Short mmCIF file of C-alpha atoms and ligand atoms in Angstrom, two decimals:
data_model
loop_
_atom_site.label_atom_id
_atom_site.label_comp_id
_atom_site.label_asym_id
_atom_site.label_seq_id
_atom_site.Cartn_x
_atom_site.Cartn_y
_atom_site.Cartn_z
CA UNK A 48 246.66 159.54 89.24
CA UNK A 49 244.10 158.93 87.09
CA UNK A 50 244.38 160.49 83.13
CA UNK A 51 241.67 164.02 83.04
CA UNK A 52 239.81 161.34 80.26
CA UNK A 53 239.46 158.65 82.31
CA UNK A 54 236.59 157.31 84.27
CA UNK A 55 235.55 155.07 87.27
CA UNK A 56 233.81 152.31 87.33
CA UNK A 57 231.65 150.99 90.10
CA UNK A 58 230.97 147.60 90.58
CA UNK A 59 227.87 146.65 93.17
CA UNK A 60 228.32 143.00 94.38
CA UNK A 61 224.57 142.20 95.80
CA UNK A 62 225.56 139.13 98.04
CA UNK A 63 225.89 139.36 101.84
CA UNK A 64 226.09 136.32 104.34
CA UNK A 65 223.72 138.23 106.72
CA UNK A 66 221.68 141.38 107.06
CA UNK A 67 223.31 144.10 109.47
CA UNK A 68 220.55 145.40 111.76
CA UNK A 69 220.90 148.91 110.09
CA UNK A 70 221.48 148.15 106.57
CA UNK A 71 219.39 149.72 103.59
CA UNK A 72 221.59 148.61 100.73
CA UNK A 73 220.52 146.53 97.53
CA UNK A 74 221.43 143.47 99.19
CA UNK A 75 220.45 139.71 99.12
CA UNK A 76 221.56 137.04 101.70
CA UNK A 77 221.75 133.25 101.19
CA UNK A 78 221.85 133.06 97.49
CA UNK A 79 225.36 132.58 96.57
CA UNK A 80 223.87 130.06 94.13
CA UNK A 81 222.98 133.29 92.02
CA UNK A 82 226.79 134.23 91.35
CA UNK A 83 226.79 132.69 88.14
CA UNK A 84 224.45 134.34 86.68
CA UNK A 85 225.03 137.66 88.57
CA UNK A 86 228.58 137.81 86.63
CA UNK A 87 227.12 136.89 83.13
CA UNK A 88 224.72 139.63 83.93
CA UNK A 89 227.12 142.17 84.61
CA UNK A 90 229.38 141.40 81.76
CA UNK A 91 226.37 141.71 79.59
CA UNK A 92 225.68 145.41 81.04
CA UNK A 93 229.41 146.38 80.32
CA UNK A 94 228.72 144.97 76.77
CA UNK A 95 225.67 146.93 75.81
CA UNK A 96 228.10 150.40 77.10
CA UNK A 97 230.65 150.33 75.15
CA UNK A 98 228.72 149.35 71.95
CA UNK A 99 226.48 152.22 73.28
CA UNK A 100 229.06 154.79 74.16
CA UNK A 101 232.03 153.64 72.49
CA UNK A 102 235.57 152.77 74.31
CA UNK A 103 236.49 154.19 77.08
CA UNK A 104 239.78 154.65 79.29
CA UNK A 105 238.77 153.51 82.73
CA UNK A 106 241.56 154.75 85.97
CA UNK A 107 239.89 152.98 89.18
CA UNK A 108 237.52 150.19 89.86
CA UNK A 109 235.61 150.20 92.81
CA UNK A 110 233.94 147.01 94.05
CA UNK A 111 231.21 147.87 96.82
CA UNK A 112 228.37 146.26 98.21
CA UNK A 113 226.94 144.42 99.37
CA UNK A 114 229.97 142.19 100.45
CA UNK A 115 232.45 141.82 97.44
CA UNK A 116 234.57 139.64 99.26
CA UNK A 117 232.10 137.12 99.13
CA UNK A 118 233.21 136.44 95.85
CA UNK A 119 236.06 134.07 94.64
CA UNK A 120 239.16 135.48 93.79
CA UNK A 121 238.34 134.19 90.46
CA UNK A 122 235.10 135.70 90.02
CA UNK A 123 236.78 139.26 90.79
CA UNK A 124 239.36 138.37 87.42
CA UNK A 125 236.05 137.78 85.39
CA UNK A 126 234.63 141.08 86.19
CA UNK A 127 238.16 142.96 86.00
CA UNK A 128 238.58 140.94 82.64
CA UNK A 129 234.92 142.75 80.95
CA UNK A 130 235.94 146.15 82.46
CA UNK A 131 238.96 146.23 80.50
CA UNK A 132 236.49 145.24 77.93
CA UNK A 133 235.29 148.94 78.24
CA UNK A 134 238.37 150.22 76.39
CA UNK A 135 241.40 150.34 78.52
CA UNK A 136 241.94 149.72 81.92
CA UNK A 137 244.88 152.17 83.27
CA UNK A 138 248.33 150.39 84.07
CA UNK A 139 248.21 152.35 86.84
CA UNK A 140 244.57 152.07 87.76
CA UNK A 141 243.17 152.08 91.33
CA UNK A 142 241.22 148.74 92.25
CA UNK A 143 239.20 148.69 95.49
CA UNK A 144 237.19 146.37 96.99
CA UNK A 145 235.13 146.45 100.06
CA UNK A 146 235.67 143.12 102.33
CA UNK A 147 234.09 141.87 105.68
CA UNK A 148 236.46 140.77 108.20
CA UNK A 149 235.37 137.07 108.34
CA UNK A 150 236.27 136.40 104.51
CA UNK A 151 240.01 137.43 104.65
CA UNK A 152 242.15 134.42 105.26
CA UNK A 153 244.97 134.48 103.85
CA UNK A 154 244.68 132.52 100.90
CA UNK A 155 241.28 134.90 100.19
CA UNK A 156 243.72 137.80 100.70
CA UNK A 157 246.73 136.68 98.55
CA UNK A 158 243.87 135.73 95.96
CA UNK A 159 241.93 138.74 95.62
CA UNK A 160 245.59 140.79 95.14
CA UNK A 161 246.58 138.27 92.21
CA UNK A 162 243.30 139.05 90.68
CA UNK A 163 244.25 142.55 91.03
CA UNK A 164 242.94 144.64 93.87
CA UNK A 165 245.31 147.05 94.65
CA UNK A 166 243.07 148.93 97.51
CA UNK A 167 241.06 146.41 100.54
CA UNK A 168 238.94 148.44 102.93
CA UNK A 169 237.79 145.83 105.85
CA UNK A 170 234.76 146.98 106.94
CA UNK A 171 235.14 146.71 111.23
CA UNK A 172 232.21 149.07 112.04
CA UNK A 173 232.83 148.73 115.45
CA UNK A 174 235.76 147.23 117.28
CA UNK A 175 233.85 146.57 120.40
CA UNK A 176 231.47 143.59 121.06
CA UNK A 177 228.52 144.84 122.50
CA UNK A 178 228.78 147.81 119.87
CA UNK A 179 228.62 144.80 117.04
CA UNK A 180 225.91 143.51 118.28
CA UNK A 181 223.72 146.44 118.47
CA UNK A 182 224.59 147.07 115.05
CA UNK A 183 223.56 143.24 114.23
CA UNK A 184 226.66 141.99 113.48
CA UNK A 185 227.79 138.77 114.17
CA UNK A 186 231.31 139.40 114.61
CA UNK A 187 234.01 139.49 117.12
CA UNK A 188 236.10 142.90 117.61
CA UNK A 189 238.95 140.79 117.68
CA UNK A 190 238.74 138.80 115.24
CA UNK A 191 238.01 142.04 112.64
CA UNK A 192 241.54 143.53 114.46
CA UNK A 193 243.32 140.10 113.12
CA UNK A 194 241.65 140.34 110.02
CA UNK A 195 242.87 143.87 109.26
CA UNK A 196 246.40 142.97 110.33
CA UNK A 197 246.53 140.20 107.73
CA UNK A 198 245.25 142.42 105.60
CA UNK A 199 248.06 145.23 105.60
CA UNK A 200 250.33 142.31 105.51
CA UNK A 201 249.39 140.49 102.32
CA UNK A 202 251.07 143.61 99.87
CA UNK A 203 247.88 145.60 98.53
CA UNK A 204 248.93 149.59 97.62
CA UNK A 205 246.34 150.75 99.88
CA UNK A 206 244.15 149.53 103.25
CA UNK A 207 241.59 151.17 104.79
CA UNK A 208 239.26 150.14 107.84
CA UNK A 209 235.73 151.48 107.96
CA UNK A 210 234.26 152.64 111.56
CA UNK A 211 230.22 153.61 112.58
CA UNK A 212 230.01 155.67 115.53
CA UNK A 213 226.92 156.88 117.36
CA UNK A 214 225.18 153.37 117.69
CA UNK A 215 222.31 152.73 120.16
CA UNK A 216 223.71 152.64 123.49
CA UNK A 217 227.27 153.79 122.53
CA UNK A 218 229.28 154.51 125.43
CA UNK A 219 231.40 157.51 124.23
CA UNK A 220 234.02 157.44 126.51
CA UNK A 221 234.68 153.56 125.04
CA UNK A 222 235.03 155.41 121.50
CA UNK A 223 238.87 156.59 121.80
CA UNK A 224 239.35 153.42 122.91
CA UNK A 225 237.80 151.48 119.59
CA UNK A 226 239.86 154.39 117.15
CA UNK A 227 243.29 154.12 119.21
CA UNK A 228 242.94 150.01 118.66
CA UNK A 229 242.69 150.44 114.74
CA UNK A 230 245.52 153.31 114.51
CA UNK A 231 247.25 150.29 116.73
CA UNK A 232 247.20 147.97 113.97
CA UNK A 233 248.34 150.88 111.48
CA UNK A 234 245.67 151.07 108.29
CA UNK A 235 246.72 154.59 105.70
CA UNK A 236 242.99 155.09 105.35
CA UNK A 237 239.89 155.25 107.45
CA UNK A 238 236.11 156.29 107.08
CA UNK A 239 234.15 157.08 110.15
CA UNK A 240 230.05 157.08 109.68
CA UNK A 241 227.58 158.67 111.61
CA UNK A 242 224.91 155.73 112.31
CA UNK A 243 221.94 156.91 110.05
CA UNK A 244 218.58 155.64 110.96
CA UNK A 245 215.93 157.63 108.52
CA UNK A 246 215.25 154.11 106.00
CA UNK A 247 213.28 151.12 107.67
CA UNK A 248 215.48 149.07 108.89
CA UNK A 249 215.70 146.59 111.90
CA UNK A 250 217.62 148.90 113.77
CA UNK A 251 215.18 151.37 113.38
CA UNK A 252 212.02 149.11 114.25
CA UNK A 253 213.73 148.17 117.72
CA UNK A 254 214.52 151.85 118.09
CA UNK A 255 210.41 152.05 117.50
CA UNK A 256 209.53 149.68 119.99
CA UNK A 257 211.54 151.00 122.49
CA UNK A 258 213.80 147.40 122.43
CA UNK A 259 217.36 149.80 121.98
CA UNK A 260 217.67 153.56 122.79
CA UNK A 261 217.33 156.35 119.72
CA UNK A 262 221.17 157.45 119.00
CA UNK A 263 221.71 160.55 120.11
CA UNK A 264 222.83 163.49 117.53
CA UNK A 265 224.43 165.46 119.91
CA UNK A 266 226.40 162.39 121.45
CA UNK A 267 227.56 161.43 117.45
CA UNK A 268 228.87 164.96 116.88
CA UNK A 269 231.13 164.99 119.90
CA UNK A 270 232.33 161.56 118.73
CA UNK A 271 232.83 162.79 115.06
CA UNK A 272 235.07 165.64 116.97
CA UNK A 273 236.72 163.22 118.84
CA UNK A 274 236.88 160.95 115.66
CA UNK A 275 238.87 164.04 114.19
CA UNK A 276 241.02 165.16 116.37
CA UNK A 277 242.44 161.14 117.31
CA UNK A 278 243.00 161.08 113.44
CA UNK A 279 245.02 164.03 113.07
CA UNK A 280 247.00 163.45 115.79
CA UNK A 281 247.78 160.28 114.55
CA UNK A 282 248.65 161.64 111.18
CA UNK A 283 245.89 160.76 109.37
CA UNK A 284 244.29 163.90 107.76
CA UNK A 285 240.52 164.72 107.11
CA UNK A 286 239.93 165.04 103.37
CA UNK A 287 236.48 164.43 103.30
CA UNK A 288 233.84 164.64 105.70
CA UNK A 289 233.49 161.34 106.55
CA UNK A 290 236.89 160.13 105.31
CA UNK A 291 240.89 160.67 106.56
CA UNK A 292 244.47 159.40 105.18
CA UNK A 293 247.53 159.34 105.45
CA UNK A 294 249.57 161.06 102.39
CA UNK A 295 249.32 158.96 98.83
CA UNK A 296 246.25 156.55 100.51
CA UNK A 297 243.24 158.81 99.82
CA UNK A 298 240.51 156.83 97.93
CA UNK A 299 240.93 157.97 94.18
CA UNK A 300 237.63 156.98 92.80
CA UNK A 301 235.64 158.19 96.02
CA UNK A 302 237.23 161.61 94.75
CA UNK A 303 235.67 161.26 91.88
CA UNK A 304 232.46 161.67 93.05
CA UNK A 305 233.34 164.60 94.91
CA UNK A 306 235.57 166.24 92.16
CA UNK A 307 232.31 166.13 89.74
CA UNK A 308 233.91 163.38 87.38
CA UNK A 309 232.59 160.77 85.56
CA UNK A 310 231.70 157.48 86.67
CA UNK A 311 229.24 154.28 85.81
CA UNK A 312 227.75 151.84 88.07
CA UNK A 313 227.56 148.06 86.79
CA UNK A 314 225.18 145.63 88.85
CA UNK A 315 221.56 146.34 91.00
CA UNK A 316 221.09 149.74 92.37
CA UNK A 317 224.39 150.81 90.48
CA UNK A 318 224.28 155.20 90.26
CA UNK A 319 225.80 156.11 87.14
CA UNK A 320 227.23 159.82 85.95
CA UNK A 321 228.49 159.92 82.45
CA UNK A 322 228.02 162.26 79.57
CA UNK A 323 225.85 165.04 81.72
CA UNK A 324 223.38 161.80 82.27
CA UNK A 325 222.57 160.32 85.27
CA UNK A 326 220.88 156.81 85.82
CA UNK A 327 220.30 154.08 88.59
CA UNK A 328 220.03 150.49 87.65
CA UNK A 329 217.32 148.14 88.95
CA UNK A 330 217.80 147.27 92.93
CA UNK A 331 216.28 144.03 92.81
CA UNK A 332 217.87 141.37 91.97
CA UNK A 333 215.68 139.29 90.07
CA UNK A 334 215.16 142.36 87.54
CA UNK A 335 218.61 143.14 86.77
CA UNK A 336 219.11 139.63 85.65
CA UNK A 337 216.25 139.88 83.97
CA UNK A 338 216.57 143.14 82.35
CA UNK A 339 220.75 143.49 82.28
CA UNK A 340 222.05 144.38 79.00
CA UNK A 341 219.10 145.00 76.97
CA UNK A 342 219.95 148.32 76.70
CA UNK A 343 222.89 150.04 77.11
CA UNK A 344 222.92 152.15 80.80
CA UNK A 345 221.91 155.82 80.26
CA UNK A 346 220.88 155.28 76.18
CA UNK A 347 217.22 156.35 77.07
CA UNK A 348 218.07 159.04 79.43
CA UNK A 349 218.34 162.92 78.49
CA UNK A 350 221.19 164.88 79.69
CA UNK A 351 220.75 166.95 83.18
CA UNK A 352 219.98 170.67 83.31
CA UNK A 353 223.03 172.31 83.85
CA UNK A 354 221.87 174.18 87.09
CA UNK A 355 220.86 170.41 88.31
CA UNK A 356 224.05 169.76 87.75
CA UNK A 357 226.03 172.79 89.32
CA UNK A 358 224.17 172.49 92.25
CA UNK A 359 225.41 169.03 92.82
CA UNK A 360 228.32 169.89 91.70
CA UNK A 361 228.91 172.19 94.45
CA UNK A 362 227.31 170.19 97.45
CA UNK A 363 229.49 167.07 96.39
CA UNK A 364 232.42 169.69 96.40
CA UNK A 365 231.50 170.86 99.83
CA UNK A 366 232.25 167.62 101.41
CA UNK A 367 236.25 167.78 100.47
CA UNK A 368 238.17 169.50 103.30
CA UNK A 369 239.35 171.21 100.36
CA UNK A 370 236.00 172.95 99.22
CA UNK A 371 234.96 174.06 95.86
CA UNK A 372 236.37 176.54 92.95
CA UNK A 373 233.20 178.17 91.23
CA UNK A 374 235.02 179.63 88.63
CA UNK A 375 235.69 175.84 87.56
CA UNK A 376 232.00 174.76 88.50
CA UNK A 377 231.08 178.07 86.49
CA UNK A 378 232.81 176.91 83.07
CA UNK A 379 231.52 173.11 83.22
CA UNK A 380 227.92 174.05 83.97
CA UNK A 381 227.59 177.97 83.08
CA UNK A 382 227.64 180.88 85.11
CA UNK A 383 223.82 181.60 85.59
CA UNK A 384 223.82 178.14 87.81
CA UNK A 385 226.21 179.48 89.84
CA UNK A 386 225.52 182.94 90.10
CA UNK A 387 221.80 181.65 91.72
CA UNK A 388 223.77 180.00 94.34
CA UNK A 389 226.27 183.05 95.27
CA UNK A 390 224.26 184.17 97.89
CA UNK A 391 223.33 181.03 99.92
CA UNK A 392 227.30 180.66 99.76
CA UNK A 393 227.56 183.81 101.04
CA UNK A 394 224.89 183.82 103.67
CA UNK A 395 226.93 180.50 105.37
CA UNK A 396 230.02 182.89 105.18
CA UNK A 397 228.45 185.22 107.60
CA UNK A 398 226.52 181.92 109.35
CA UNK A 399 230.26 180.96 110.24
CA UNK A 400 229.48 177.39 108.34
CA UNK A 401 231.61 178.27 105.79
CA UNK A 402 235.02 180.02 104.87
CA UNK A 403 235.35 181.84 101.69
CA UNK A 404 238.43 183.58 99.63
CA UNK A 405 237.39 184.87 96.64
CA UNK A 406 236.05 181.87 94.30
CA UNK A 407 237.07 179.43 97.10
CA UNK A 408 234.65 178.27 99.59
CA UNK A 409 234.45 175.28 102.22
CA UNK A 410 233.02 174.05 105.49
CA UNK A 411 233.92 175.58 108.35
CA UNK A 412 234.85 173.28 111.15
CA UNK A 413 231.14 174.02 112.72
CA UNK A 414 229.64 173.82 109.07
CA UNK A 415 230.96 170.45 108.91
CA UNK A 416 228.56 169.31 111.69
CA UNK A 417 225.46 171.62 110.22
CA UNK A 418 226.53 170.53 106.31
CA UNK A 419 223.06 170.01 105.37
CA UNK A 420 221.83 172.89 106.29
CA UNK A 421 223.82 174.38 103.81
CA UNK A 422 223.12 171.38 101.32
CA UNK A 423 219.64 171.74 100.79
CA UNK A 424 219.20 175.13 99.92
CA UNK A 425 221.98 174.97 97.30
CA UNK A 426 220.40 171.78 95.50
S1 LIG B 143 227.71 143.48 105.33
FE1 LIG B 143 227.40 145.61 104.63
S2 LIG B 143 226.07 145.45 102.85
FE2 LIG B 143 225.96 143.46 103.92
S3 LIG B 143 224.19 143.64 105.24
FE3 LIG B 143 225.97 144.29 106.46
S4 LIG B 143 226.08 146.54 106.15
FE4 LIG B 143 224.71 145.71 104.57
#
């Protein structure tokens, strides 16, 4: 685990080979030529923190994208090298990084864990071929199966596989299928998606012109219920709306975010939460290289309102199968914040969304599929 002073530190690789159909990330395709100076911008931004903020013990690394695995093996030591920079980098410290199934050969594979990445999620999305290419991705099922397999094989601590459900034109009795051929190949970890199409993406523009059926909500719950029980079953338990493990493989700097602890986000569109701050570094490209390092992240930015604060606190919480403890929320960000909240809590007791014991509250099995209805009134 993690030391109670330690932090996380996210790491957002830009580069993609291709744009998915519904992607909205900070993402740039063909420009691998821009690695270089990507990685001296980045090591610049760690710089300016710790002579900002002074050294710091850092207990996970989380590479996300964006496609990390785009990188050399090499370029993931660089990075690893300037976040030890920070202060110290735990012994034991968690170090994940997102891949795409077409980058793991082997020798990327056996690379990437002598550069140190203990954790790999392979992100499969869909493990059906006409699902992949609705989502505008040119892969093969197969192929991301293979990949995964080689994956578990080549000794990292942890492997997850990520899944979207509720695509255009999903056919949902093909959906046990798709989750039955990834417990096949055995991963500890898994995160299942709900298909969102609110930003303006290509998906969404064919949706538009009538080119690919809307998804469905009510279709993508009973495939999130399916999702769930298919999991469980296979002993893979829900900790998190969206994500399930087996015991010892659940994503420790994920939990972070959910468990209201510090974190900060190096490279474009990086969120950062550190000292009661909160900040968001350029998306574009071409301005975080321009602009990376001037200043050290969050040096300009006042400290969030403690109700702010509490009410994230608590919708974050939410999402963990395990819920929320207000009388800890109550001493890190004061008891009037909380005491505001109380009732909405209390009204989604009687709503049935959520169960509560005392100081203990979380989403009821039905509240799960109506979370934001609860989310937005306690923001
Ligand atoms: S690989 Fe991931 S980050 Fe890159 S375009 Fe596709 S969904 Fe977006």
């Amino acid at each position: 685990m993690p030391s109670e002073m330690s932090i996380g530190v996210y790491i957002h690789v830009p580069f993609c080979a291709y744009r998915c159909a519904y992607c909205d990330f900070a993402v740039v395709t063909g420009q691998l030529g821009r690695v270089e100076a990507y990685l001296a911008a980045v090591q610049r931004e760690i710089g300016a923190f710790r002579r900002h903020w002074g050294p710091q013990t850092v207990g996970s690394v989380y590479f996300g994208g964006g496609t990390p695995s785009l990188l050399e093996p090499s370029a993931v030591a660089r990075l690893l090298e300037a976040v030890a920079g920070l202060g110290t980098l735990e012994t034991e410290a968690e170090i994940s990084l997102e891949s795409n199934p077409d980058d793991l050969s082997a020798e990327r594979l056996a690379g990437l864990r002598k550069a140190g990445v203990t954790r790999l999620t392979v992100g499969l999305q869909a493990v059906d071929d006409r699902r992949l290419e609705a989502l505008g991705r040119p892969l093969e099922a197969a192929l991301g199966l293979e990949a995964l397999e080689r994956a578990l094989d080549s000794g990292f601590v942890s492997v997850g596989a990520d899944l979207i459900f509720g695509s255009p034109g999903q056919i949902s009795d093909r959906w046990p299928e798709e989750i039955d051929a990834v417990l096949a190949v055995g991963p500890p970890h898994l995160s299942a998606y709900a298909l969102e199409t609110t930003s303006r993406t290509r998906l969404l523009r064919a949706v538009e012109r009538g080119a690919l059926p809307a998804p469905d909500p009510d279709q993508a719950a009973t495939l999130y219920e399916v999702t769930c029980e298919r999991l469980a079953a296979a002993g893979l338990e829900r900790y998190e709306i969206s994500n399930f493990a087996r015991s010892g493989h659940r994503s420790r700097h994920n939990l972070l975010y959910w468990q209201d602890r510090p974190f900060v986000g190096f490279g474009p569109s990086a969120a950062s939460y550190f000292a009661e701050r909160r900040w968001t570094a350029p998306r574009r490209l071409s301005e975080y290289l321009r602009t990376a390092g001037r200043a050290a992240g969050g040096a300009d930015v006042p400290p969030c309102s403690s109700d702010r604060l509490a009410g994230e606190a608590l919708v974050f919480g939410l999402r963990l199968a395990e819920g929320i403890d207000l009388e800890a929320i109550e001493r890190r960000h004061g008891a009037a914040a909380v005491a505001r909240r109380r009732p909405v809590l209390e009204r989604g007791v009687e709503a049935g969304l959520l169960l509560g014991e005392g100081n203990r509250f979380r989403l009821s099995s039905r509240g799960v599929l109506l979370a934001d209805e609860i989310f937005v009134d306690l923001l």
